[in-house]
Amino acid sequence: MYVQTLPISKCAFHPINLSPGTHLLTHCTQTIQIRKVYFESKLKTGFCHSVKRVCGSQIGSGKGGVLVGVRCEGSHQGENDGLYIRRCVELARKAIGHTSPNPMVGCVIVKGGKIVGEGFHPKAGQPHAEVFALRDAGDLAENATAYVSLEPCNHYGRTPPCTEAFIKAKVEKVVVGMVDPNPIVASKGIDRLRDAGIEVIVGVEEELCKKLIEAWIHQMLTGKPFLTLRYSMSVDGHVLNQLGNTVLEPGGYYSKLLQEYDAIVFSSTLLLENSSFPASREPGANQPLQIVLAMDPDLPVEIPALTSKSTAKVIIFTEKETSLEQVATLKGVETVVCERINLVSVLEYCKRQGLCSVLLDLRGNIADFEQILREGVELGLFQKYVVEVLPVWVGSNEKSLNVPEKLRVKSLTSKVMGETVLLEGYFE
């Protein structure tokens, strides 16, 4: 808790019931000093819970003192809807990298201005966020408001419908971040709740909720995995086969990317340069499927030692089966022989595996990716890009990637990380 003193020239005060017959000033024009008190809850979400005394001040010409109650901003539960949905998103991200092919979802139960239950979906096959939140709230869920980042399901799958759980718990109101694009759900959950007499509000912090599960939404609407292009670049625009100094450490953007995506695709030449597979160092990270492109059939494919903790399954795409006779016998390694290695084949394989998100990482021999990139651009296979700009000047004599077709991008954001700059955005 911390206290900030500030002047107020005109303010509206709200009476506090101290005793029968007590009347407090409801409006003042004289400048006074009050103490503005901020409380940080144990959830660290910035919620303002009920406080009996929030400030004290003497008002008027110094004759007597009175207690003045200043209402916290957004104290009405409706005004706090955005705060609670943001908390849902925060909870949902606890399962990042673990829920595919399901989406990440968070749920919060609020009663009397206080959070009485929380939950998130931990992985496919386990109960949904709403069930965990209702369990946490217990009997307090009755006549409470439930906040959930994604529309509750209304069908039987691996788990029972969450709408029925809300109805059974007798919640009074449900606030939904976004409508479920799944045709099986698609507003049916909202309709079921309303038919049961539960008030439903939809579209609170909708863009934030969509971004949380953007890969899952794309897969649900198109039937194809969400494909992100990642590469490093010099300040004079040349693609580099290197990463920043700290990006592989816990909390680094690259470590987080590997935690987030279901699969990572890279050239087999990367394994000639490194003694290990790309792996996230985030605590409890679920490592992505490693898809290795053996673009040059004359080069050997070196497979580092596989460990259950640091590496998921390895898939090697090749055009020449005989070059992989030795690695094909390794446990945890699968080979896919194609007439020609291309992105369509890779994405089709990922689709059959039920993967929602794929990261194409331009590491290894950069020239290996020219045909792959050209194909991806021509067919519109890319949805997102992540570019790390390194403090390096290569010079005009160095060859860079040659992808002739121009692309329009949108929603570009930048973030400075030490000596590097991270750019993120989407292809139109």
XYZ file of C-alpha atoms in Angstrom:
428
model
C 0.000 0.000 0.000
C 1.215 3.543 -0.705
C -0.256 6.994 -0.041
C -0.232 9.981 -2.354
C -1.304 13.483 -1.274
C -2.997 15.687 -3.860
C -5.159 18.820 -3.890
C -8.799 18.746 -4.988
C -10.609 21.970 -5.807
C -14.000 20.504 -6.662
C -15.070 17.042 -5.756
C -18.068 14.888 -5.029
C -17.979 12.938 -1.806
C -20.131 10.002 -0.888
C -21.545 9.676 2.609
C -20.521 6.879 4.923
C -23.099 5.616 7.384
C -21.349 6.208 10.705
C -24.403 6.456 12.922
C -28.081 7.359 12.683
C -28.596 11.040 12.011
C -25.022 11.709 10.878
C -24.789 13.893 7.773
C -21.632 14.449 5.745
C -20.784 17.154 3.261
C -21.709 16.054 -0.271
C -20.051 18.846 -2.259
C -17.223 21.278 -1.647
C -15.598 24.153 -3.544
C -12.710 24.895 -1.185
C -9.324 23.321 -1.985
C -8.516 20.586 0.496
C -5.854 17.964 0.963
C -6.838 14.325 0.962
C -4.864 11.153 1.073
C -5.374 8.942 -1.945
C -4.845 5.375 -0.869
C -3.984 2.550 -3.231
C -4.345 -1.057 -2.227
C -2.564 -3.879 -3.993
C -4.425 -7.148 -3.685
C -2.661 -10.467 -3.307
C -3.650 -11.172 -6.919
C -1.658 -8.146 -8.146
C -4.357 -7.180 -10.599
C -5.112 -3.665 -9.403
C -8.612 -4.421 -8.171
C -10.001 -2.087 -5.538
C -11.701 -4.157 -2.873
C -14.074 -2.798 -0.258
C -12.399 -0.391 2.166
C -14.097 1.055 5.237
C -11.944 4.167 5.489
C -10.139 5.374 2.404
C -9.159 8.891 3.402
C -9.444 11.440 6.128
C -9.379 15.220 5.984
C -10.478 18.341 7.770
C -12.941 20.358 5.709
C -13.944 23.985 6.069
C -12.311 26.685 8.260
C -10.804 24.253 10.742
C -13.875 23.879 12.894
C -14.174 20.197 13.660
C -13.170 17.198 11.549
C -15.235 14.818 9.564
C -14.555 11.534 7.824
C -14.945 11.631 4.069
C -15.324 8.507 1.905
C -13.873 8.798 -1.591
C -15.181 6.187 -4.001
C -12.492 4.286 -5.886
C -12.498 4.681 -9.654
C -14.437 1.868 -11.258
C -15.924 0.670 -8.005
C -19.112 -0.326 -9.816
C -18.743 -3.929 -10.879
C -19.803 -3.095 -14.453
C -17.000 -0.565 -14.712
C -14.548 -3.247 -13.585
C -15.538 -5.747 -16.256
C -12.400 -4.997 -18.243
C -10.193 -5.544 -15.206
C -11.646 -8.951 -14.499
C -11.446 -10.068 -18.134
C -7.791 -9.007 -18.176
C -7.310 -11.158 -15.112
C -8.915 -14.033 -17.029
C -6.342 -13.582 -19.794
C -3.560 -13.466 -17.229
C -4.771 -16.746 -15.744
C -5.188 -18.368 -19.159
C -1.556 -17.657 -20.040
C -0.436 -19.862 -17.171
C -1.116 -22.800 -19.512
C 0.715 -21.365 -22.510
C 2.029 -24.133 -24.732
C 0.025 -26.864 -22.972
C -3.578 -26.619 -24.202
C -3.304 -27.337 -27.944
C -5.470 -28.303 -29.757
C -7.708 -26.526 -27.234
C -7.575 -22.758 -26.618
C -6.211 -21.091 -23.506
C -9.102 -19.865 -21.331
C -9.302 -18.135 -17.959
C -12.277 -17.588 -15.636
C -12.909 -15.424 -12.581
C -15.898 -15.481 -10.197
C -16.683 -12.151 -8.519
C -19.119 -11.462 -5.694
C -19.551 -8.284 -3.719
C -16.666 -6.643 -5.568
C -14.237 -9.398 -4.587
C -12.777 -12.344 -6.450
C -14.058 -15.532 -4.827
C -12.926 -18.046 -7.441
C -10.367 -18.398 -10.242
C -9.432 -21.039 -12.777
C -7.834 -21.756 -16.143
C -7.796 -24.634 -18.616
C -4.497 -26.485 -17.966
C -4.435 -28.915 -20.905
C -6.621 -30.803 -23.369
C -8.764 -33.462 -21.711
C -8.830 -31.740 -18.313
C -11.719 -29.618 -16.987
C -12.264 -26.189 -18.484
C -11.465 -22.897 -16.772
C -15.070 -22.370 -15.682
C -15.150 -25.649 -13.751
C -11.968 -24.849 -11.829
C -13.219 -21.342 -11.009
C -16.574 -22.653 -9.760
C -14.805 -25.250 -7.622
C -12.651 -22.490 -6.163
C -15.682 -20.315 -5.404
C -17.842 -23.077 -3.917
C -21.175 -21.875 -2.557
C -20.097 -18.254 -3.099
C -20.731 -18.706 -6.823
C -24.480 -18.400 -6.238
C -25.718 -14.964 -7.394
C -22.147 -14.043 -8.358
C -20.791 -12.737 -11.672
C -18.613 -15.026 -13.764
C -15.996 -13.586 -16.122
C -14.559 -15.789 -18.845
C -12.219 -14.920 -21.725
C -13.998 -17.230 -24.215
C -17.681 -18.097 -24.557
C -18.558 -21.129 -22.388
C -19.094 -24.345 -24.330
C -22.584 -25.814 -24.622
C -21.740 -29.288 -25.917
C -20.424 -32.559 -24.616
C -16.861 -33.304 -25.645
C -14.163 -34.676 -23.394
C -15.840 -32.670 -20.622
C -19.489 -31.677 -19.891
C -20.860 -28.268 -21.018
C -19.652 -25.296 -18.986
C -22.992 -23.574 -19.480
C -24.674 -26.252 -17.390
C -22.048 -25.796 -14.687
C -22.883 -22.072 -14.486
C -26.604 -22.786 -14.412
C -26.210 -25.417 -11.706
C -24.087 -23.031 -9.612
C -26.823 -20.368 -9.953
C -24.543 -17.579 -11.097
C -26.416 -14.351 -11.722
C -24.403 -12.895 -14.591
C -21.740 -13.970 -17.081
C -19.338 -11.563 -18.808
C -17.691 -13.012 -21.922
C -14.558 -11.687 -23.587
C -15.284 -13.067 -27.051
C -17.718 -15.349 -28.867
C -16.372 -18.809 -29.671
C -15.697 -19.124 -33.451
C -16.076 -22.907 -33.193
C -19.227 -23.751 -35.210
C -20.154 -26.280 -32.510
C -20.372 -23.425 -30.001
C -20.852 -20.147 -31.971
C -23.157 -18.245 -29.560
C -25.008 -21.384 -28.492
C -23.419 -21.103 -25.061
C -24.578 -17.496 -24.727
C -28.100 -18.418 -25.855
C -28.274 -21.284 -23.367
C -27.291 -19.038 -20.464
C -29.814 -16.372 -21.427
C -32.557 -18.952 -21.824
C -31.806 -20.010 -18.253
C -32.371 -16.436 -17.039
C -28.694 -15.513 -16.645
C -27.655 -12.031 -17.791
C -24.850 -12.213 -20.381
C -22.536 -9.423 -21.576
C -20.308 -10.122 -24.593
C -17.267 -8.416 -26.125
C -15.389 -7.039 -23.103
C -11.662 -6.688 -23.933
C -12.461 -8.612 -27.101
C -9.241 -7.793 -28.999
C -7.094 -8.856 -26.049
C -8.960 -12.151 -25.824
C -8.602 -12.725 -29.562
C -4.866 -12.092 -29.479
C -4.496 -14.582 -26.631
C -5.749 -17.412 -28.852
C -5.045 -16.019 -32.326
C -3.480 -19.272 -33.527
C -6.423 -21.351 -32.347
C -8.915 -18.947 -33.952
C -7.077 -19.149 -37.277
C -7.009 -22.928 -37.132
C -10.701 -23.040 -36.248
C -11.732 -20.732 -39.115
C -9.421 -22.053 -41.841
C -8.555 -25.591 -40.773
C -4.860 -24.719 -41.166
C -2.122 -24.045 -38.597
C -1.194 -20.432 -37.812
C 2.224 -19.793 -39.429
C 4.692 -17.212 -38.110
C 7.903 -16.202 -39.867
C 10.858 -15.364 -37.590
C 14.279 -14.100 -38.583
C 17.116 -11.896 -37.426
C 18.201 -8.875 -39.437
C 21.078 -6.404 -39.521
C 20.373 -2.682 -39.362
C 21.125 -2.444 -43.113
C 18.484 -5.065 -43.955
C 20.384 -8.352 -44.325
C 19.033 -11.606 -42.872
C 21.390 -13.014 -40.240
C 21.940 -16.514 -38.928
C 22.308 -15.444 -35.325
C 20.349 -14.423 -32.233
C 20.770 -11.699 -29.640
C 22.836 -12.394 -26.549
C 20.067 -12.915 -23.989
C 17.036 -14.005 -26.037
C 17.568 -17.692 -25.220
C 17.587 -17.075 -21.473
C 14.413 -17.477 -19.369
C 12.203 -14.478 -20.086
C 13.874 -13.802 -23.436
C 11.588 -13.380 -26.407
C 12.987 -16.417 -28.262
C 12.617 -18.666 -25.229
C 9.004 -17.505 -24.893
C 8.306 -18.105 -28.609
C 9.470 -21.689 -28.318
C 7.188 -22.129 -25.309
C 4.216 -20.672 -27.196
C 4.368 -22.510 -30.547
C 3.388 -26.123 -31.173
C 6.158 -26.674 -33.724
C 9.336 -24.996 -34.953
C 10.666 -25.443 -38.508
C 14.344 -24.865 -39.352
C 17.121 -25.991 -41.682
C 19.160 -29.115 -40.919
C 22.299 -27.002 -41.304
C 21.481 -25.410 -37.955
C 22.220 -28.752 -36.300
C 25.661 -28.788 -37.900
C 26.402 -25.525 -36.104
C 24.729 -26.275 -32.753
C 24.991 -29.253 -30.429
C 21.364 -29.051 -29.295
C 17.855 -28.407 -30.593
C 16.177 -25.020 -30.079
C 14.501 -25.294 -26.679
C 12.539 -22.970 -24.418
C 14.030 -22.285 -21.008
C 10.803 -21.064 -19.462
C 9.884 -22.942 -16.248
C 7.651 -25.917 -17.058
C 7.735 -25.218 -20.806
C 6.266 -27.794 -23.155
C 8.878 -28.009 -25.919
C 7.722 -27.583 -29.537
C 7.787 -30.309 -32.135
C 11.124 -30.025 -33.988
C 10.676 -30.069 -37.773
C 14.010 -30.284 -39.587
C 14.218 -29.489 -43.296
C 17.013 -31.481 -44.971
C 17.148 -29.260 -48.038
C 20.502 -30.548 -49.297
C 20.365 -34.360 -49.662
C 24.164 -34.512 -49.952
C 24.718 -33.022 -46.495
C 24.511 -35.289 -43.443
C 21.828 -34.620 -40.836
C 23.367 -34.492 -37.379
C 20.853 -35.286 -34.646
C 21.882 -34.131 -31.157
C 21.161 -36.361 -28.183
C 17.443 -36.361 -27.375
C 16.329 -35.810 -23.788
C 12.740 -35.938 -22.591
C 13.106 -32.690 -20.679
C 14.564 -30.486 -23.401
C 13.273 -31.899 -26.695
C 9.958 -33.003 -28.110
C 9.556 -35.344 -31.038
C 11.756 -34.710 -34.096
C 10.423 -34.832 -37.678
C 12.870 -34.727 -40.593
C 11.562 -33.708 -44.011
C 13.773 -34.926 -46.836
C 13.729 -35.624 -50.562
C 16.175 -38.517 -50.318
C 15.418 -41.342 -47.920
C 18.835 -43.057 -48.198
C 20.603 -40.070 -46.634
C 18.730 -40.631 -43.373
C 19.156 -44.356 -42.865
C 21.183 -43.855 -39.689
C 18.958 -41.256 -37.993
C 15.754 -43.085 -38.940
C 16.509 -45.735 -36.333
C 16.829 -43.196 -33.490
C 14.075 -43.192 -30.894
C 11.808 -40.142 -31.131
C 12.848 -39.330 -34.706
C 10.478 -39.668 -37.664
C 11.289 -39.074 -41.328
C 8.929 -37.757 -43.994
C 10.095 -38.271 -47.578
C 8.699 -35.822 -50.132
C 9.121 -35.422 -53.855
C 9.892 -31.790 -53.040
C 10.134 -30.138 -49.641
C 7.592 -27.319 -49.427
C 5.597 -25.428 -46.859
C 2.292 -26.901 -47.968
C 3.508 -30.412 -47.118
C 4.877 -29.276 -43.758
C 1.653 -27.500 -42.790
C -0.457 -30.432 -43.938
C 1.584 -32.714 -41.692
C 1.124 -30.325 -38.759
C -2.600 -30.196 -39.434
C -2.853 -33.987 -39.256
C -1.015 -33.869 -35.926
C -3.597 -31.428 -34.538
C -1.114 -28.558 -34.201
C -2.440 -24.995 -34.126
C 0.735 -22.910 -34.394
C 3.965 -23.280 -36.383
C 7.094 -21.096 -36.248
C 9.275 -20.994 -39.377
C 12.675 -19.948 -38.028
C 15.246 -18.750 -40.581
C 18.298 -20.241 -38.916
C 21.011 -22.346 -40.459
C 21.867 -21.831 -44.128
C 19.707 -18.846 -45.092
C 19.824 -19.783 -48.782
C 17.884 -22.969 -47.961
C 14.776 -20.890 -47.349
C 14.492 -18.912 -50.597
C 12.169 -21.348 -52.352
C 10.246 -22.012 -49.138
C 9.687 -18.293 -48.577
C 8.738 -17.613 -52.172
C 6.132 -20.340 -52.008
C 4.795 -19.101 -48.676
C 4.437 -15.575 -50.020
C 2.782 -16.609 -53.276
C 0.254 -18.840 -51.532
C -0.396 -16.475 -48.627
C 0.620 -19.048 -46.026
C 2.115 -16.616 -43.502
C -0.020 -14.884 -40.869
C 2.525 -13.198 -38.604
C 6.169 -12.137 -38.520
C 8.710 -11.619 -35.736
C 11.942 -9.818 -36.634
C 14.914 -9.303 -34.342
C 17.043 -6.339 -35.466
C 20.628 -6.769 -34.267
C 23.223 -3.979 -33.871
C 25.173 -5.227 -36.888
C 26.079 -3.538 -40.181
C 26.803 -6.200 -42.811
C 27.652 -4.134 -45.876
C 26.149 -4.012 -49.350
C 28.304 -6.807 -50.802
C 26.640 -9.502 -48.697
C 23.840 -11.441 -50.366
C 20.446 -11.370 -48.666
C 17.256 -13.316 -49.325
C 15.615 -12.668 -52.667
C 11.836 -12.715 -52.331
C 10.653 -10.520 -55.231
C 6.987 -10.113 -54.310
C 6.137 -7.188 -52.077
C 4.019 -7.770 -49.002
C 1.827 -5.409 -47.062
C 1.991 -5.688 -43.294
C -0.141 -4.267 -40.505
C -0.241 -3.777 -36.735
C 3.513 -3.292 -36.516
C 4.858 -3.006 -32.971
C 8.415 -2.538 -31.728
C 10.177 -3.264 -28.463
C 13.708 -2.350 -27.441
C 15.532 -5.178 -25.677
C 19.014 -4.076 -24.641
C 20.970 -3.635 -27.885
C 18.349 -5.222 -30.137
C 14.901 -4.227 -31.368
C 12.035 -6.704 -31.745
C 9.457 -6.063 -34.464
C 6.145 -7.912 -34.592
C 3.217 -7.619 -36.944
C 0.838 -9.377 -39.302
C 0.653 -9.958 -43.040
C -2.397 -8.545 -44.789
